[in-house]
XYZ file of C-alpha atoms in Angstrom:
295
model
C 19.142 -7.694 -11.344
C 16.127 -9.426 -13.958
C 13.360 -6.928 -12.856
C 10.033 -6.831 -14.355
C 8.181 -3.625 -13.990
C 4.735 -3.384 -16.267
C 5.855 -1.148 -19.434
C 2.050 0.606 -18.841
C 3.438 3.016 -15.582
C 6.450 4.491 -17.623
C 3.323 5.927 -20.449
C 1.016 7.448 -17.853
C -1.549 8.047 -17.688
C -3.628 5.292 -19.643
C -6.986 7.527 -21.233
C -9.807 5.000 -20.128
C -7.820 4.651 -16.296
C -7.169 8.290 -15.800
C -10.761 10.813 -16.989
C -10.282 14.190 -18.529
C -8.938 16.855 -15.868
C -12.009 18.602 -14.567
C -12.758 21.408 -15.344
C -14.853 24.537 -14.045
C -15.666 27.622 -15.332
C -14.653 31.270 -14.614
C -17.416 33.813 -13.445
C -17.758 36.581 -16.221
C -15.076 34.864 -18.820
C -15.959 31.852 -21.037
C -12.397 30.161 -20.844
C -12.523 27.760 -17.553
C -9.290 26.633 -15.113
C -8.778 23.101 -14.363
C -10.082 22.440 -10.281
C -6.897 21.891 -7.701
C -6.165 18.434 -7.857
C -6.355 16.245 -4.451
C -3.442 16.287 -1.977
C -4.456 12.279 -1.121
C -5.789 9.255 -4.128
C -6.900 6.858 -1.254
C -5.850 3.613 -2.777
C -8.170 0.257 -2.167
C -7.831 -3.142 -3.754
C -10.756 -5.406 -3.575
C -12.055 -8.755 -4.589
C -15.136 -10.353 -2.513
C -14.979 -8.562 0.973
C -18.321 -5.817 0.555
C -18.501 -5.835 4.446
C -15.347 -4.682 4.734
C -15.089 -2.555 1.884
C -17.988 -0.557 2.935
C -16.849 -0.440 6.324
C -13.074 1.070 4.769
C -14.471 3.476 2.267
C -16.865 5.415 4.963
C -13.804 5.184 7.353
C -11.849 7.167 5.057
C -15.205 9.676 4.114
C -15.056 10.395 7.607
C -11.442 12.197 7.740
C -11.329 15.476 8.667
C -9.392 16.296 6.651
C -11.268 16.302 3.623
C -9.016 16.744 0.322
C -9.509 13.356 -0.798
C -10.216 10.804 -3.345
C -11.726 7.487 -3.102
C -10.038 5.106 -5.661
C -11.361 1.442 -5.471
C -10.173 -1.152 -8.113
C -12.317 -4.147 -8.023
C -10.233 -6.957 -9.207
C -12.828 -9.991 -10.868
C -15.612 -9.805 -7.385
C -18.331 -11.808 -7.651
C -20.853 -8.697 -6.511
C -19.408 -5.675 -8.071
C -17.741 -3.321 -5.829
C -19.701 -0.549 -7.934
C -22.971 -2.677 -6.651
C -21.739 -2.624 -2.531
C -20.840 1.246 -2.932
C -23.955 2.210 -4.247
C -26.512 0.283 -2.440
C -24.409 1.264 0.886
C -25.431 4.627 -0.898
C -21.432 6.013 -1.118
C -21.946 6.638 -4.808
C -23.005 10.558 -4.574
C -19.714 11.215 -2.851
C -18.006 12.793 -6.178
C -14.608 11.872 -4.290
C -15.323 8.024 -4.380
C -14.398 6.309 -7.628
C -14.381 2.514 -8.863
C -12.924 1.044 -11.133
C -13.846 -3.224 -12.809
C -11.259 -5.510 -13.899
C -11.382 -9.200 -14.533
C -9.463 -11.566 -11.816
C -5.286 -10.244 -12.744
C -3.775 -10.026 -9.031
C -3.224 -7.154 -6.438
C 0.179 -6.261 -8.117
C -1.787 -5.384 -11.469
C -4.760 -4.566 -9.213
C -2.741 -2.023 -7.500
C -1.067 -0.507 -10.756
C -4.352 0.225 -12.326
C -5.408 2.540 -9.036
C -1.435 3.801 -9.413
C -2.661 4.840 -12.611
C -6.082 6.551 -12.097
C -5.172 8.142 -9.096
C -5.235 11.838 -9.647
C -3.680 13.149 -5.928
C -0.058 14.663 -5.443
C 0.263 11.770 -2.860
C -1.420 7.820 -3.123
C -2.874 6.375 0.582
C -2.536 2.293 0.009
C -5.580 0.858 2.328
C -6.198 -2.333 1.926
C -9.690 -3.274 1.500
C -10.396 -5.351 4.899
C -8.921 -2.400 6.754
C -10.177 1.476 8.140
C -8.509 4.526 8.720
C -9.144 7.045 11.652
C -10.646 10.089 11.126
C -7.244 12.400 11.609
C -5.279 9.621 9.259
C -5.322 12.000 6.455
C -4.613 15.081 8.529
C -1.293 13.874 10.374
C 0.143 12.609 6.782
C -0.127 16.227 5.585
C 0.728 17.637 8.901
C 4.001 15.234 8.305
C 4.864 15.702 4.969
C 4.428 19.570 4.918
C 6.279 19.592 7.908
C 9.359 17.315 6.761
C 8.733 17.675 2.727
C 9.000 13.867 2.730
C 7.873 11.820 -0.690
C 8.091 8.463 1.576
C 5.638 8.128 4.870
C 4.422 4.735 6.599
C 3.004 4.970 10.295
C 1.990 2.679 13.264
C -1.467 1.099 12.698
C -3.321 -0.941 15.161
C -4.039 -4.683 15.494
C -7.703 -5.236 16.432
C -8.589 -8.904 17.175
C -11.434 -10.571 18.524
C -12.911 -7.376 20.080
C -9.297 -6.327 22.017
C -6.591 -3.814 20.069
C -3.087 -3.479 20.619
C -1.175 -0.375 19.149
C 1.989 -1.765 16.995
C 4.642 0.627 17.282
C 7.088 0.398 14.453
C 10.973 1.534 14.405
C 12.674 4.076 12.681
C 15.744 4.245 10.852
C 18.805 6.242 10.392
C 19.189 5.453 7.441
C 17.072 3.573 4.016
C 20.418 1.384 4.154
C 19.522 0.491 8.229
C 15.626 -0.084 7.034
C 16.280 -2.291 4.365
C 18.851 -4.464 6.484
C 15.132 -4.832 8.627
C 12.671 -5.492 5.922
C 14.845 -8.378 4.861
C 16.310 -9.620 8.176
C 13.541 -8.678 10.597
C 10.538 -11.248 11.152
C 7.734 -8.636 11.758
C 7.944 -6.295 8.337
C 9.060 -2.874 9.850
C 6.450 -1.248 7.951
C 2.758 -2.240 7.289
C 1.851 -0.749 3.451
C -1.872 -0.074 4.482
C -1.674 3.735 6.119
C 1.554 4.004 3.600
C 1.662 7.252 1.951
C 3.939 8.222 -0.953
C 4.687 10.932 -3.819
C 2.349 9.884 -7.119
C 5.739 11.341 -9.168
C 8.251 9.160 -7.406
C 5.802 5.807 -7.022
C 5.316 6.574 -10.797
C 9.157 7.549 -11.189
C 10.371 4.365 -9.931
C 7.860 2.202 -12.176
C 5.374 0.962 -9.862
C 4.545 -2.316 -8.476
C 6.089 -4.658 -9.702
C 3.453 -7.494 -11.050
C 5.714 -10.668 -11.421
C 5.174 -10.848 -7.751
C 2.071 -12.349 -6.735
C 3.045 -12.085 -3.114
C 4.669 -9.583 -1.493
C 4.711 -7.158 -3.855
C 4.658 -4.623 -0.612
C 7.922 -5.943 0.369
C 9.403 -5.737 -2.975
C 8.247 -1.892 -3.817
C 9.598 -0.904 -0.380
C 13.123 -2.833 -0.446
C 13.391 -1.175 -4.631
C 12.884 1.704 -3.469
C 15.413 2.080 0.354
C 17.465 0.221 -2.221
C 18.052 3.545 -4.793
C 17.796 5.537 -1.467
C 14.593 6.501 -0.894
C 14.438 7.259 3.008
C 11.306 6.498 4.309
C 9.481 8.884 7.465
C 7.314 7.392 10.109
C 4.495 8.860 11.566
C 5.100 7.294 15.065
C 0.802 7.776 15.298
C -1.545 4.894 14.349
C -3.527 5.934 11.643
C -5.244 2.310 10.604
C -7.479 -0.112 11.894
C -5.702 -3.475 10.833
C -8.556 -6.150 11.327
C -6.477 -9.707 12.119
C -8.659 -12.603 10.913
C -7.654 -16.359 9.395
C -8.807 -14.234 5.671
C -5.681 -11.963 5.804
C -2.880 -14.472 7.446
C -0.744 -14.797 3.735
C -1.808 -18.106 2.454
C 0.952 -20.473 1.906
C 3.651 -18.460 3.859
C 6.310 -21.472 3.484
C 5.402 -21.675 -0.023
C 6.373 -17.416 -0.561
C 10.183 -18.768 0.718
C 10.186 -18.866 -2.654
C 9.471 -14.686 -3.616
C 11.331 -14.144 -0.024
C 14.575 -15.808 -1.434
C 13.767 -14.080 -4.732
C 13.663 -10.611 -2.420
C 17.195 -11.459 -0.985
C 18.706 -11.893 -3.966
C 17.755 -9.203 -5.821
C 18.217 -6.603 -2.527
C 20.420 -8.093 -0.205
C 22.595 -5.233 0.836
C 26.178 -7.125 1.300
C 26.989 -9.289 -1.749
C 29.910 -10.951 0.312
C 29.676 -15.023 0.188
C 27.279 -15.979 2.725
C 25.440 -13.548 3.306
C 22.405 -14.106 1.299
C 21.971 -18.153 2.601
C 22.162 -16.726 6.138
C 19.639 -13.665 5.437
C 17.539 -17.429 3.650
C 18.256 -19.061 6.710
C 16.906 -16.259 9.176
C 13.474 -15.873 6.793
C 12.785 -19.683 6.813
C 12.873 -19.780 10.850
C 10.829 -16.567 11.194
C 8.739 -17.814 8.538
C 8.480 -21.493 9.703
C 7.330 -19.738 13.490
C 4.819 -18.180 12.595
C 2.818 -20.673 10.234
C 3.536 -23.018 13.303
C 1.908 -19.608 15.619
C -1.305 -20.149 12.429
C -1.847 -23.849 12.735
C -2.006 -23.465 16.756
C -4.636 -21.027 16.676
């Protein structure tokens, strides 16, 4: 299996990405003690979505569970994200941090956020999505009661002023979910809102930077292939704003990456299995492409 994982993740943390551990003085003593790390690091990658970014960050700050940080990775925006956050009067909140880099791609940017994250769990939030006010509280409750290390959740899809709840399936095993990811027309998980134990995410190598599309699918398949069995939060915690800009461009061109994923992660190595799954995926992606054209 020829996977190209970023070598930098094997040496976490990077000093220039992760700030030095904050400390506080102990009353009556010159000694210092480290502050408790936040429970959640909400990581947002953005490029050129200033208004949507502001709404995304505001949705996190409005959460009733307050033990979190927001890590924004600006992947080469024309209007710097730091300026956008400052103009929206959000930079005064010390839980919000912005990292800037030249435009290098989504997987590299996600890894930059991972290297900088200080929370026990990393919660992914796309820059054009929003968290519900109870999102982190519900995630914390599920994680505390199950001891889970990976959670995916239902979400609300909002389009032209109307919304509908997308209920995602649960699977009895990691192997069954892996097969579902490869074969279902609609992915059985949404990466935005997915919450992962940071040490697990680091241990499996972060995002594969050789994927310029479907880096989130590759990460899920890699985790499933190693036996990670994600928990399902059967409650919508993300508002997914469907618009033309978040429809994957070059959907048919993306089949190259899908075929690569199928070759890497298909659960059965019998002759013809890969061909059958590729044919199914081709029909699925073609159908979604035709629906997009008709809108």
